[in-house]
mmCIF file of C-alpha atoms in Angstrom:
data_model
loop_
_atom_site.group_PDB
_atom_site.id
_atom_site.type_symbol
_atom_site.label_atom_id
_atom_site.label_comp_id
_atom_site.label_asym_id
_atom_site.label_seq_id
_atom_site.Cartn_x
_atom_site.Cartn_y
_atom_site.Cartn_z
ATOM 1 C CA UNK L 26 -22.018 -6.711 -12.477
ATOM 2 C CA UNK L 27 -18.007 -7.307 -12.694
ATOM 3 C CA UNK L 28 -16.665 -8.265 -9.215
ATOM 4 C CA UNK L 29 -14.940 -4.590 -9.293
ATOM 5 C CA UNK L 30 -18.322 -2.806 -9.734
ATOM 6 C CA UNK L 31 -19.224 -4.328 -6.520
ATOM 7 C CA UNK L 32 -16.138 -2.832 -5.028
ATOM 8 C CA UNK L 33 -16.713 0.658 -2.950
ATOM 9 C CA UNK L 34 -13.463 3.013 -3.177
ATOM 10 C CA UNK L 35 -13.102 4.989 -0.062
ATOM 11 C CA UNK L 36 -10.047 7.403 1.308
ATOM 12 C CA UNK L 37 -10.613 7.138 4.938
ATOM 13 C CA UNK L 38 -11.099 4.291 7.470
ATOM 14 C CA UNK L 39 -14.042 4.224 10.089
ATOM 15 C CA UNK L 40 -13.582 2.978 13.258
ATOM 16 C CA UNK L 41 -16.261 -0.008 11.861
ATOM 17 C CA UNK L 42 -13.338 -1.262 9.208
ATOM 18 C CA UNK L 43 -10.349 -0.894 11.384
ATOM 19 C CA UNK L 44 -10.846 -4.793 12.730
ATOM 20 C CA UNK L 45 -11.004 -5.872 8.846
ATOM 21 C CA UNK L 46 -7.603 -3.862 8.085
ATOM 22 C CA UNK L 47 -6.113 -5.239 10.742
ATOM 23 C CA UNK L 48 -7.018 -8.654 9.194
ATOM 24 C CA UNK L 49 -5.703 -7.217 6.464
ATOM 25 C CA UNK L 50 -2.545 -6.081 7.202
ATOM 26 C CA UNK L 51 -1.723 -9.261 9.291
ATOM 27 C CA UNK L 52 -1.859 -11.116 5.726
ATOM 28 C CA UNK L 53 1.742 -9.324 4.857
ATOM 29 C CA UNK L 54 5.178 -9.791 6.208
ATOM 30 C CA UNK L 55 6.125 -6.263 6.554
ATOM 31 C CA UNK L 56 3.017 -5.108 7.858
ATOM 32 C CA UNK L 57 1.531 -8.357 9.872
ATOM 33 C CA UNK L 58 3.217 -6.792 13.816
ATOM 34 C CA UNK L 59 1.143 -3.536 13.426
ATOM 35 C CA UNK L 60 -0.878 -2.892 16.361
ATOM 36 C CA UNK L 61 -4.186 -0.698 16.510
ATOM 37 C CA UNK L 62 -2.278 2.128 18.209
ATOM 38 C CA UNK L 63 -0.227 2.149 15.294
ATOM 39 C CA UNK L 64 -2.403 1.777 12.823
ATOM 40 C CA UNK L 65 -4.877 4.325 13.896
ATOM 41 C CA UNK L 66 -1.057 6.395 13.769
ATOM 42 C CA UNK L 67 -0.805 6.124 9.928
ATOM 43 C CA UNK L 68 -4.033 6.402 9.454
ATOM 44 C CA UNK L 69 -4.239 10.245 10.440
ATOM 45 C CA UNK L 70 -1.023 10.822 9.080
ATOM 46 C CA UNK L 71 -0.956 9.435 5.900
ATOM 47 C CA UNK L 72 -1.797 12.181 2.883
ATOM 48 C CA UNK L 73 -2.995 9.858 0.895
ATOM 49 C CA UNK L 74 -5.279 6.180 1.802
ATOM 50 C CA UNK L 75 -7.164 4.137 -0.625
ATOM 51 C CA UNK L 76 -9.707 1.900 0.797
ATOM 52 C CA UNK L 77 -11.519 -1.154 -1.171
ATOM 53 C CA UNK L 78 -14.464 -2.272 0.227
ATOM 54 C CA UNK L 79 -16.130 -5.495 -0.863
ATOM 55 C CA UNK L 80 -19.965 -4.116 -1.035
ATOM 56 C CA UNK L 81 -21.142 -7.668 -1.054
ATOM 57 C CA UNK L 82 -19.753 -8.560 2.586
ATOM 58 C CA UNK L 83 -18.757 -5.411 3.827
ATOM 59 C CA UNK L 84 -15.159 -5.736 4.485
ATOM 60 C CA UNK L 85 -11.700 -4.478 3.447
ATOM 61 C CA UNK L 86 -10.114 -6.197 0.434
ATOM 62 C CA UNK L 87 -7.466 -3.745 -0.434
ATOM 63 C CA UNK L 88 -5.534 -1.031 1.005
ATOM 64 C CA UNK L 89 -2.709 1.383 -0.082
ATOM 65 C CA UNK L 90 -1.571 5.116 0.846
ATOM 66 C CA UNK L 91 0.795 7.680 0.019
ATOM 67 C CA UNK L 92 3.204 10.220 1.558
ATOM 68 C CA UNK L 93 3.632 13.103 -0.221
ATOM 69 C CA UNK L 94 4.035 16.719 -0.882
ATOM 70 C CA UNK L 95 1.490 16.582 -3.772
ATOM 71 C CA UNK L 96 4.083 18.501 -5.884
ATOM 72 C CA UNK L 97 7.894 16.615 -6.013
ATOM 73 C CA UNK L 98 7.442 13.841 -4.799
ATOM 74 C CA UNK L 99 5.205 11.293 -3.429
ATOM 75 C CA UNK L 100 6.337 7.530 -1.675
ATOM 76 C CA UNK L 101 3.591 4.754 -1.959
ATOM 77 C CA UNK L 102 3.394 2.478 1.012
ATOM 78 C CA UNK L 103 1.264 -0.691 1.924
ATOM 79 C CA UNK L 104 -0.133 -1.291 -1.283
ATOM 80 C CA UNK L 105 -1.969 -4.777 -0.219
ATOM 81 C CA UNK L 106 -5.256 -7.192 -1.410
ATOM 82 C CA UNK L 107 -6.485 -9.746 0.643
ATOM 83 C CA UNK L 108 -4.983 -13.257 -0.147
ATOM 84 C CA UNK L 109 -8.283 -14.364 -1.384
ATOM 85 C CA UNK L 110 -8.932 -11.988 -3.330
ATOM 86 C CA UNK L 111 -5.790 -11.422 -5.147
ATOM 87 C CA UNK L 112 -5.398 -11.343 -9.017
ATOM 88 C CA UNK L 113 -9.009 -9.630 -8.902
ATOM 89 C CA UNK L 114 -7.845 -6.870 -10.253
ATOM 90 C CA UNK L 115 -7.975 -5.161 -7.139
ATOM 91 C CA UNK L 116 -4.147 -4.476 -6.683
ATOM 92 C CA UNK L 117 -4.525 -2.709 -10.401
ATOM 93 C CA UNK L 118 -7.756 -0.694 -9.143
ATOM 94 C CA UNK L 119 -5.521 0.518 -5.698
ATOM 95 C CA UNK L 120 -2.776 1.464 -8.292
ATOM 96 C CA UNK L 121 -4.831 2.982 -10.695
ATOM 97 C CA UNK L 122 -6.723 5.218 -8.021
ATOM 98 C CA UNK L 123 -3.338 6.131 -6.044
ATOM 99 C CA UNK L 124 -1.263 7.154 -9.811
ATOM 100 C CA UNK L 125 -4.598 9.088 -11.180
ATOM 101 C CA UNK L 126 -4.516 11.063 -7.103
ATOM 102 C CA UNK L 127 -1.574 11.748 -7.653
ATOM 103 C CA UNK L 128 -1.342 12.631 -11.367
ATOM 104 C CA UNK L 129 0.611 15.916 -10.729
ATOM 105 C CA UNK L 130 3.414 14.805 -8.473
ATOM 106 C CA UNK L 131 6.410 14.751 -10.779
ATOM 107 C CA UNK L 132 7.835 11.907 -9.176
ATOM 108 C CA UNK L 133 6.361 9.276 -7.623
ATOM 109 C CA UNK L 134 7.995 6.241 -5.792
ATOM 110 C CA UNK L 135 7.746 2.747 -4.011
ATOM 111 C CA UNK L 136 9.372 -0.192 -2.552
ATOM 112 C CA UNK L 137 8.507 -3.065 -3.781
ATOM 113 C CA UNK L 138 10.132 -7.562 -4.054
ATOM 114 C CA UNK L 139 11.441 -8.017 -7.280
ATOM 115 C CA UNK L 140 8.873 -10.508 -8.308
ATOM 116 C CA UNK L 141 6.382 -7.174 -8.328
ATOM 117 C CA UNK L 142 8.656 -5.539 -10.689
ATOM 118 C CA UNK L 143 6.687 -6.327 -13.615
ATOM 119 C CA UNK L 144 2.848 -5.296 -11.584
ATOM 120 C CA UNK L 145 4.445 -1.715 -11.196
ATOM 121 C CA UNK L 146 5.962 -0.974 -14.907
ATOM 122 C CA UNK L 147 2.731 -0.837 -16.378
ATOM 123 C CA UNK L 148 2.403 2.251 -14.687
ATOM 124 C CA UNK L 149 5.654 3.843 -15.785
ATOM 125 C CA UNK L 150 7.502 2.897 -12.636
ATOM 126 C CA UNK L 151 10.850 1.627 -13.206
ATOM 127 C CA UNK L 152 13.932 0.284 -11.150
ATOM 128 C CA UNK L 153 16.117 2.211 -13.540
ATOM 129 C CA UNK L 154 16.560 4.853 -10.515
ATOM 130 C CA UNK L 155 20.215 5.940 -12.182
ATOM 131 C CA UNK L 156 22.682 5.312 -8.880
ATOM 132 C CA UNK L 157 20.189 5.616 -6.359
ATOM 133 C CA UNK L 158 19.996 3.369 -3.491
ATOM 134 C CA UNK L 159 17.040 2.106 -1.112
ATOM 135 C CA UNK L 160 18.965 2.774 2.566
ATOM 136 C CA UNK L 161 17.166 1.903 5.963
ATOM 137 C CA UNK L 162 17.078 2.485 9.356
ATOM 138 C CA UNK L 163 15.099 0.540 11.421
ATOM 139 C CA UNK L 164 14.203 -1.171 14.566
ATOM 140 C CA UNK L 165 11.768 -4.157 12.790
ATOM 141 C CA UNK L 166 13.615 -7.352 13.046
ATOM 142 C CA UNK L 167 11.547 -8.185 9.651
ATOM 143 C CA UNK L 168 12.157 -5.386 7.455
ATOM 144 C CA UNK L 169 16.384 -6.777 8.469
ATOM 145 C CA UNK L 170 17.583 -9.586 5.751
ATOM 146 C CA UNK L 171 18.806 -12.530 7.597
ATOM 147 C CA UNK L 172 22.790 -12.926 7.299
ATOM 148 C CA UNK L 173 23.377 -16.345 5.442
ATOM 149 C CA UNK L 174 25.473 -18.922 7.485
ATOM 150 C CA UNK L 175 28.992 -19.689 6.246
#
């Protein structure tokens, strides 16, 4: 059995994995402040999650979701793998399961660091967005790009 037969897909966290996903998300910059309170937050409010679940050990080794109106437009968010477990295949199996969920949303987007650039063009996404520009408001010190010193 291929290590991503012995991965479980699920679209909804129980109170039993939340510890692991906060493990989890503490292994990315942008996501490593989240509290539980939070967490719990996006969980119920997300319209889309995609769980992986290592069946061998029982614990989280991927995570992504989606925001969307399931007919426009939908914005993928916190697409992550665990460090050790990354270039599995797992971040292809979260992609794969988010793109076929939502298959009939005309367009759908993400943020992502240029070095991912290549990951997300084999599934048609492209940073050819025409004049469109990625603008932010925000109180997280992290998600704010450091100003270079003269």
């Amino acid at each position: 059995m291929s290590h991503l037969q012995a991965v479980r897909i699920q679209h909804e966290v129980g109170e039993e994995y939340l510890a692991g996903l906060m493990e989890l998300f503490g292994s990315a910059w942008w996501m490593a402040g989240r509290t539980v309170e939070e967490t719990r937050l996006i969980l119920r409010e997300s319209d889309l999650l995609v769980v992986l679940i290592d069946s061998a050990c029982d614990t989280v080794v991927g995570f992504a979701r989606a925001l969307t109106d399931y007919a426009h437009v939908a914005l993928v968010l916190d697409v992550v793998v665990a460090p050790e477990s990354r270039g599995s295949g797992y971040g292809a199996l979260l992609v794969d399961t988010v793109v076929q969920k939502l298959s009939q949303v005309r367009s759908i987007e993400l943020v992502c660091q240029p070095e991912l650039v290549p990951f997300y063009s084999r599934w048609g996404f492209t940073n050819q967005v025409g004049n469109s520009r990625l603008m932010r408001r925000t109180s997280d010190p992290a998600l704010v790009p450091r100003q270079l010193s003269p």
